PDB file of C-alpha atoms in Angstrom:
ATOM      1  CA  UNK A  13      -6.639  79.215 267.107  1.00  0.00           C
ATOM      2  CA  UNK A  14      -4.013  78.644 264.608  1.00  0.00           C
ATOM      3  CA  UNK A  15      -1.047  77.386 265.601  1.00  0.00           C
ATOM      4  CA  UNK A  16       2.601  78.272 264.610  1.00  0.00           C
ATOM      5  CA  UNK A  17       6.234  76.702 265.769  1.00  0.00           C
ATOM      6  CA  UNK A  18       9.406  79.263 267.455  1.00  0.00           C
ATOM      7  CA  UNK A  19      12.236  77.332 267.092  1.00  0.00           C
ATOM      8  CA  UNK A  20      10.344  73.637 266.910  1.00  0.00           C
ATOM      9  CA  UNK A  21       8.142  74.774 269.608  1.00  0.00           C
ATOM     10  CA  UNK A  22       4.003  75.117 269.382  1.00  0.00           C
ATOM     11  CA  UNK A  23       3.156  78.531 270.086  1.00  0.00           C
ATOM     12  CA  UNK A  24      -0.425  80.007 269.001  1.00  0.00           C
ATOM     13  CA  UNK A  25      -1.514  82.667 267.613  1.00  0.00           C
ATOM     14  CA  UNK A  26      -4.737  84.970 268.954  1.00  0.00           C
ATOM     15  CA  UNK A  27      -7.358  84.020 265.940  1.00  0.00           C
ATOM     16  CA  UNK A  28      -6.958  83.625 262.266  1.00  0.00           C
ATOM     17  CA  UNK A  29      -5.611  85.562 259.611  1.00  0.00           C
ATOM     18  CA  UNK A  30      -7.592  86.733 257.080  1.00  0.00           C
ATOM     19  CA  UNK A  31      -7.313  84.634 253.777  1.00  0.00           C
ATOM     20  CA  UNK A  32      -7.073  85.346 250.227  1.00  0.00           C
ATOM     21  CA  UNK A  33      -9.918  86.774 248.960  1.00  0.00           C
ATOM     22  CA  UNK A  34     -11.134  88.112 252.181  1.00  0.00           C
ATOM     23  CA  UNK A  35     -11.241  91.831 252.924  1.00  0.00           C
ATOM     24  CA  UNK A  36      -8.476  93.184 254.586  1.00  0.00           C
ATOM     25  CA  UNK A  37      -9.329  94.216 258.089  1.00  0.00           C
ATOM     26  CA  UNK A  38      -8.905  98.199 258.914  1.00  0.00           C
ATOM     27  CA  UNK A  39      -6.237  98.622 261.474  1.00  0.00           C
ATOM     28  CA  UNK A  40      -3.760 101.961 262.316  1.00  0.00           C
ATOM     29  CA  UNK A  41       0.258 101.615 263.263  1.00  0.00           C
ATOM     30  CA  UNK A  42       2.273 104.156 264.031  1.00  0.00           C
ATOM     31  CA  UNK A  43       5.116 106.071 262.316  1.00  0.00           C
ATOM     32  CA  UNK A  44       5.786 107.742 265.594  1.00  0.00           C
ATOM     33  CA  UNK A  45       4.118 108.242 268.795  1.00  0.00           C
ATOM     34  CA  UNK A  46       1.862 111.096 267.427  1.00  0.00           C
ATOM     35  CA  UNK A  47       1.494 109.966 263.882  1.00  0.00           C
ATOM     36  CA  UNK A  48      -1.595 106.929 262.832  1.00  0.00           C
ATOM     37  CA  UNK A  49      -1.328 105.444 259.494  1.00  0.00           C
ATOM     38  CA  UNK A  50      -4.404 103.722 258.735  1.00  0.00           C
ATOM     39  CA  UNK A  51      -4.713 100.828 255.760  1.00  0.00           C
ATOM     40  CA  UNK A  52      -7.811 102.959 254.490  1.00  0.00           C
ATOM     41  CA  UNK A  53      -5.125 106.005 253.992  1.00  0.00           C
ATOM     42  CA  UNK A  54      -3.475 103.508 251.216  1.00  0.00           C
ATOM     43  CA  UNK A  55      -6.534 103.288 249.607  1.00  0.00           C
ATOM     44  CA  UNK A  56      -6.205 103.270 245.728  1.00  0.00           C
ATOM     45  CA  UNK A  57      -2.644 101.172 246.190  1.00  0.00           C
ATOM     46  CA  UNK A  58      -1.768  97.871 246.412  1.00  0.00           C
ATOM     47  CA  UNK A  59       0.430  96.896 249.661  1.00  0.00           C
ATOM     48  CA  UNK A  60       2.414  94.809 250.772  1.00  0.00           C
ATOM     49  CA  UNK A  61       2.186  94.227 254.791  1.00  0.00           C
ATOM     50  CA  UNK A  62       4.569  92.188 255.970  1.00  0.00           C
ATOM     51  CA  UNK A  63       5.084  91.428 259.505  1.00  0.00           C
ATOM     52  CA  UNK A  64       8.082  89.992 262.095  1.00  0.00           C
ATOM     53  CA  UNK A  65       8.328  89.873 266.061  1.00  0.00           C
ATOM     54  CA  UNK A  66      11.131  92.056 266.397  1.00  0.00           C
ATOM     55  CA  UNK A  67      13.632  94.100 264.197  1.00  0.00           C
ATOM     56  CA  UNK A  68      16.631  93.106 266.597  1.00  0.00           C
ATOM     57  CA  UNK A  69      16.507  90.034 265.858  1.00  0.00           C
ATOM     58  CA  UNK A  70      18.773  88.504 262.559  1.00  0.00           C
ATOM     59  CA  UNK A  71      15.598  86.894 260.933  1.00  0.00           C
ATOM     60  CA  UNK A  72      13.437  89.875 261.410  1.00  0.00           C
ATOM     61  CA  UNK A  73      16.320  92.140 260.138  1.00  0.00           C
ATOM     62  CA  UNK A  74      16.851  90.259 256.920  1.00  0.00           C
ATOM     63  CA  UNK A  75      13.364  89.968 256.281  1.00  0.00           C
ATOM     64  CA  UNK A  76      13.573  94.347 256.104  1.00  0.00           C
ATOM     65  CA  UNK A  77      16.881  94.290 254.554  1.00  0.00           C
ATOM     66  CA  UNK A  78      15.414  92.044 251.282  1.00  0.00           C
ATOM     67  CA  UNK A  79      12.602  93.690 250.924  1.00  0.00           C
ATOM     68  CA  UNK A  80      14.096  97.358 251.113  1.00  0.00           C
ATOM     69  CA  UNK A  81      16.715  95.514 248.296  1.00  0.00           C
ATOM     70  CA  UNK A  82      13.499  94.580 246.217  1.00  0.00           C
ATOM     71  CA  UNK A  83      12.095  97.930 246.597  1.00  0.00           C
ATOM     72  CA  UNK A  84      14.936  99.734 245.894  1.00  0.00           C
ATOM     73  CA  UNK A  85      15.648  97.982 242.590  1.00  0.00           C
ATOM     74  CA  UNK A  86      11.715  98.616 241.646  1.00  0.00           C
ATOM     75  CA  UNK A  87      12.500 101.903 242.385  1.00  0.00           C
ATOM     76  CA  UNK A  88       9.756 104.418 240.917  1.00  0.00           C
ATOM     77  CA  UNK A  89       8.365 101.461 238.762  1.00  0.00           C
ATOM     78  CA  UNK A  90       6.389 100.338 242.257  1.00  0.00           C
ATOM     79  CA  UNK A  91       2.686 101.467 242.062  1.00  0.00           C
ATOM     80  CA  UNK A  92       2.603  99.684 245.616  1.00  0.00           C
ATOM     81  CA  UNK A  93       3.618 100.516 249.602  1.00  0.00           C
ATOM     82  CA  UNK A  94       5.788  97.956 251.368  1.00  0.00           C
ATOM     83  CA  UNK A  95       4.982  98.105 255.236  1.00  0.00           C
ATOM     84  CA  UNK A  96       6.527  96.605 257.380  1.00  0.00           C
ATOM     85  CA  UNK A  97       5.263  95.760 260.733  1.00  0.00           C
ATOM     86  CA  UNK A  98       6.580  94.632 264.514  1.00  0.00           C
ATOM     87  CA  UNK A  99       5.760  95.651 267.815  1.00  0.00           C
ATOM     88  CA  UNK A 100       8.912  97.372 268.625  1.00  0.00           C
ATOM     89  CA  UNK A 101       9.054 100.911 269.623  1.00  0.00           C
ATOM     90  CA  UNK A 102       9.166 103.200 266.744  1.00  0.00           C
ATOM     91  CA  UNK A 103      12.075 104.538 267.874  1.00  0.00           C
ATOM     92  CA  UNK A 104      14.091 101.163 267.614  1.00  0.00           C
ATOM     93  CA  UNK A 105      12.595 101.429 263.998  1.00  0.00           C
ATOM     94  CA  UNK A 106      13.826 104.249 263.094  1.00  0.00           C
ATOM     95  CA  UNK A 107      17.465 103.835 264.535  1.00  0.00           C
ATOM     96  CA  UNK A 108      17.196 100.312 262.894  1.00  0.00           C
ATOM     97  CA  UNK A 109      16.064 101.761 259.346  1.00  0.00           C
ATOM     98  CA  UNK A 110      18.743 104.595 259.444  1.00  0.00           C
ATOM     99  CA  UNK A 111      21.764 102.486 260.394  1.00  0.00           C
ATOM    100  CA  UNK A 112      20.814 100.152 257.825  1.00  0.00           C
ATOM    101  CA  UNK A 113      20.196 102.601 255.171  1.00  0.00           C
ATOM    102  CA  UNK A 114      16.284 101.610 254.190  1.00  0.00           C
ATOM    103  CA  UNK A 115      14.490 104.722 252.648  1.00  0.00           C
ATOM    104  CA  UNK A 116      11.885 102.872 250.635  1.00  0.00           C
ATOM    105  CA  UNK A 117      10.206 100.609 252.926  1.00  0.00           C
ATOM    106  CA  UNK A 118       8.023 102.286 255.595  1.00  0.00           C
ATOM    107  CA  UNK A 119       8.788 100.692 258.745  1.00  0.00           C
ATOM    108  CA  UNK A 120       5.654 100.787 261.451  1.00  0.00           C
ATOM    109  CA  UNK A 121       4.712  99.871 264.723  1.00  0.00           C
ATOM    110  CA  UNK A 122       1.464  98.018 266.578  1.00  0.00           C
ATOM    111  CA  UNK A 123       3.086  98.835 270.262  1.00  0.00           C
ATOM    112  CA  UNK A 124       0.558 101.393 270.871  1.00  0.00           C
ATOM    113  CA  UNK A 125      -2.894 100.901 269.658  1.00  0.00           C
ATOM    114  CA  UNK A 126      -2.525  96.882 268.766  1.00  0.00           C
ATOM    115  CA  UNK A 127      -5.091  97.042 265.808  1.00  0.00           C
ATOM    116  CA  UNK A 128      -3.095  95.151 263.592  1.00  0.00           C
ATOM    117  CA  UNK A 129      -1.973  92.395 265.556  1.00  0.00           C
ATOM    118  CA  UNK A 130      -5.798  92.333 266.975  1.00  0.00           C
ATOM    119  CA  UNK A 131      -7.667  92.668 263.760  1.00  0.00           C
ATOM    120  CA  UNK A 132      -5.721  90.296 261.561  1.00  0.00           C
ATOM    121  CA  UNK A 133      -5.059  87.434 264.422  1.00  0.00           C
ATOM    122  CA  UNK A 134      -1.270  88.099 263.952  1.00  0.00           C
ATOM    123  CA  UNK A 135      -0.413  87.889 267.768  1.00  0.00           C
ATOM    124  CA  UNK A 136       1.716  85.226 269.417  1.00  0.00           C
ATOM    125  CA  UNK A 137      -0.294  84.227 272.368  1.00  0.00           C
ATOM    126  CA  UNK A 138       3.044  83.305 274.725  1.00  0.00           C
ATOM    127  CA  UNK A 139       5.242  86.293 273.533  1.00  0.00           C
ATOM    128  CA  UNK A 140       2.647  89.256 272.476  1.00  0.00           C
ATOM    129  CA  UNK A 141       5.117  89.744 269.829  1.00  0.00           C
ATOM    130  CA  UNK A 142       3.615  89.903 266.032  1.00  0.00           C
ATOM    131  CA  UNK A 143       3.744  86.540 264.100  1.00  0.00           C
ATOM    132  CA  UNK A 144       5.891  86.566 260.620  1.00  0.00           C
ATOM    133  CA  UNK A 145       4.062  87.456 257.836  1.00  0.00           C
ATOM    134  CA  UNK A 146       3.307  88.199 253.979  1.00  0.00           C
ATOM    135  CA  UNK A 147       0.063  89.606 252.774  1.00  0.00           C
ATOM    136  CA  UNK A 148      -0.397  91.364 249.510  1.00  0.00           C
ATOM    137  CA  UNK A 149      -3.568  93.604 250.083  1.00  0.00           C
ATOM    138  CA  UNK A 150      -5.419  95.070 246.653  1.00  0.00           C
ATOM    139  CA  UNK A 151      -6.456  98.797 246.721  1.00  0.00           C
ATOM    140  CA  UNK A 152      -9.956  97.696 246.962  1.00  0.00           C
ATOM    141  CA  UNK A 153      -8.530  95.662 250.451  1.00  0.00           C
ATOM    142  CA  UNK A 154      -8.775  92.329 249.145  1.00  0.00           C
ATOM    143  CA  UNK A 155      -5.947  90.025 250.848  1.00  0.00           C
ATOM    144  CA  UNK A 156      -4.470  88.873 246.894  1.00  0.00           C
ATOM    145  CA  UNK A 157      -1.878  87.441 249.248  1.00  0.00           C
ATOM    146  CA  UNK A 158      -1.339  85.434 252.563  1.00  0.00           C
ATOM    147  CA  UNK A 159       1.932  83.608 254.052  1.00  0.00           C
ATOM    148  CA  UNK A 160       1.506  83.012 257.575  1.00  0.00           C
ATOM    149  CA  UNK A 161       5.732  81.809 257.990  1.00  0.00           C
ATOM    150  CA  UNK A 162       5.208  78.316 260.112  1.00  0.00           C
ATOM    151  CA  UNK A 163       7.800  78.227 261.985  1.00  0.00           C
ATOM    152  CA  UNK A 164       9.045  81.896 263.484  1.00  0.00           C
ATOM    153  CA  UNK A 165      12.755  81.733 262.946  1.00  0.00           C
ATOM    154  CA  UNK A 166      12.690  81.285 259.194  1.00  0.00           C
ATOM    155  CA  UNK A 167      12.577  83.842 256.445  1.00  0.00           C
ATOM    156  CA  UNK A 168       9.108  84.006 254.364  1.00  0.00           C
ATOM    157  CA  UNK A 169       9.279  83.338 250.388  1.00  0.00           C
ATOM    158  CA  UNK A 170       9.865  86.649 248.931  1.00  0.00           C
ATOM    159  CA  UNK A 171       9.558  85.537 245.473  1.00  0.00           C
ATOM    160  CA  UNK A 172       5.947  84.433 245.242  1.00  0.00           C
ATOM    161  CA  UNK A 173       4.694  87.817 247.232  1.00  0.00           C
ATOM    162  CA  UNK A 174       7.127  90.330 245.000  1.00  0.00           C
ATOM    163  CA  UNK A 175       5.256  88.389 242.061  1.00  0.00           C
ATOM    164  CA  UNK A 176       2.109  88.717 243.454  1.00  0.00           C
ATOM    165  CA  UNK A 177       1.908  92.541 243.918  1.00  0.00           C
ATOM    166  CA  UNK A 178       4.165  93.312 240.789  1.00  0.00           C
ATOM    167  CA  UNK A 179       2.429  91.325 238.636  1.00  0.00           C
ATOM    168  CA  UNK A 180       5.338  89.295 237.295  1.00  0.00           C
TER     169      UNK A 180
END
């Protein structure tokens, strides 16, 4: 088990991320209620997954609102997907995304199925919230990529995954 800190305190995660170089495990989160995206449908694209407990939270927020910011500067230069990943309801998402104006990041859930969380290890054993994460995943699904944020209720380093899957 690999353990993690939320605000100084041990928490532990359900098994152990994959690592770079490893194959990215196949998982589906939902758009909406009705609608699976799968990490085979990005085949052929680079992505960058990124992962947070909770969108209504300030951390979690600005961890959306930087990369949307990133992605929106790329703009169509971006041969990549930016995913971003929490167990909320994809309503709250989607009220979330539209108040804050992001367009350019898609913004999925794991409430329903739990593959993500499951496959990659990424659940927090005491909350069954989603762990804060960076992975950059090739389009062959090779993990190029892995931050695995130790402590919860800090912000991950954006700069050494946006150079990782732009190639800068």
């Amino acid at each position: 088990m690999t353990k993690i800190t939320f605000k100084g305190n041990p928490v532990t995660l359900s098994g152990t991320p994959p690592s770079v170089g490893e194959s990215a495990p196949e998982f589906h989160v939902h758009k909406n209620p009705g609608e699976a995206i799968a990490l085979s449908n990005a085949a052929g694209k680079r992505v960058l997954l990124t992962t947070a407990p909770s969108v209504d939270t300030g951390i979690c927020a600005a961890q959306l609102r930087t990369f949307e910011a990133r992605l929106a500067e790329a703009g169509d230069d971006a041969d990549f997907e930016l995913w971003f990943v929490t167990r909320d309801l994809p309503f709250a998402l989607d009220r979330f995304a539209e108040q804050a104006g992001i367009s350019h990041v898609k913004t999925l859930s794991d409430y329903k199925d739990r593959t993500l969380g499951e496959a990659f290890g990424l659940v927090i054993d005491e909350l069954g919230l989603l762990a804060r994460t960076v992975f950059v995943i090739d389009k062959d699904g090779t993990v190029l990529y892995r931050e695995l944020v130790p402590e919860i209720a800090t912000e991950p380093d954006y700069d050494d995954a946006w150079a990782i899957v732009t190639g800068d």
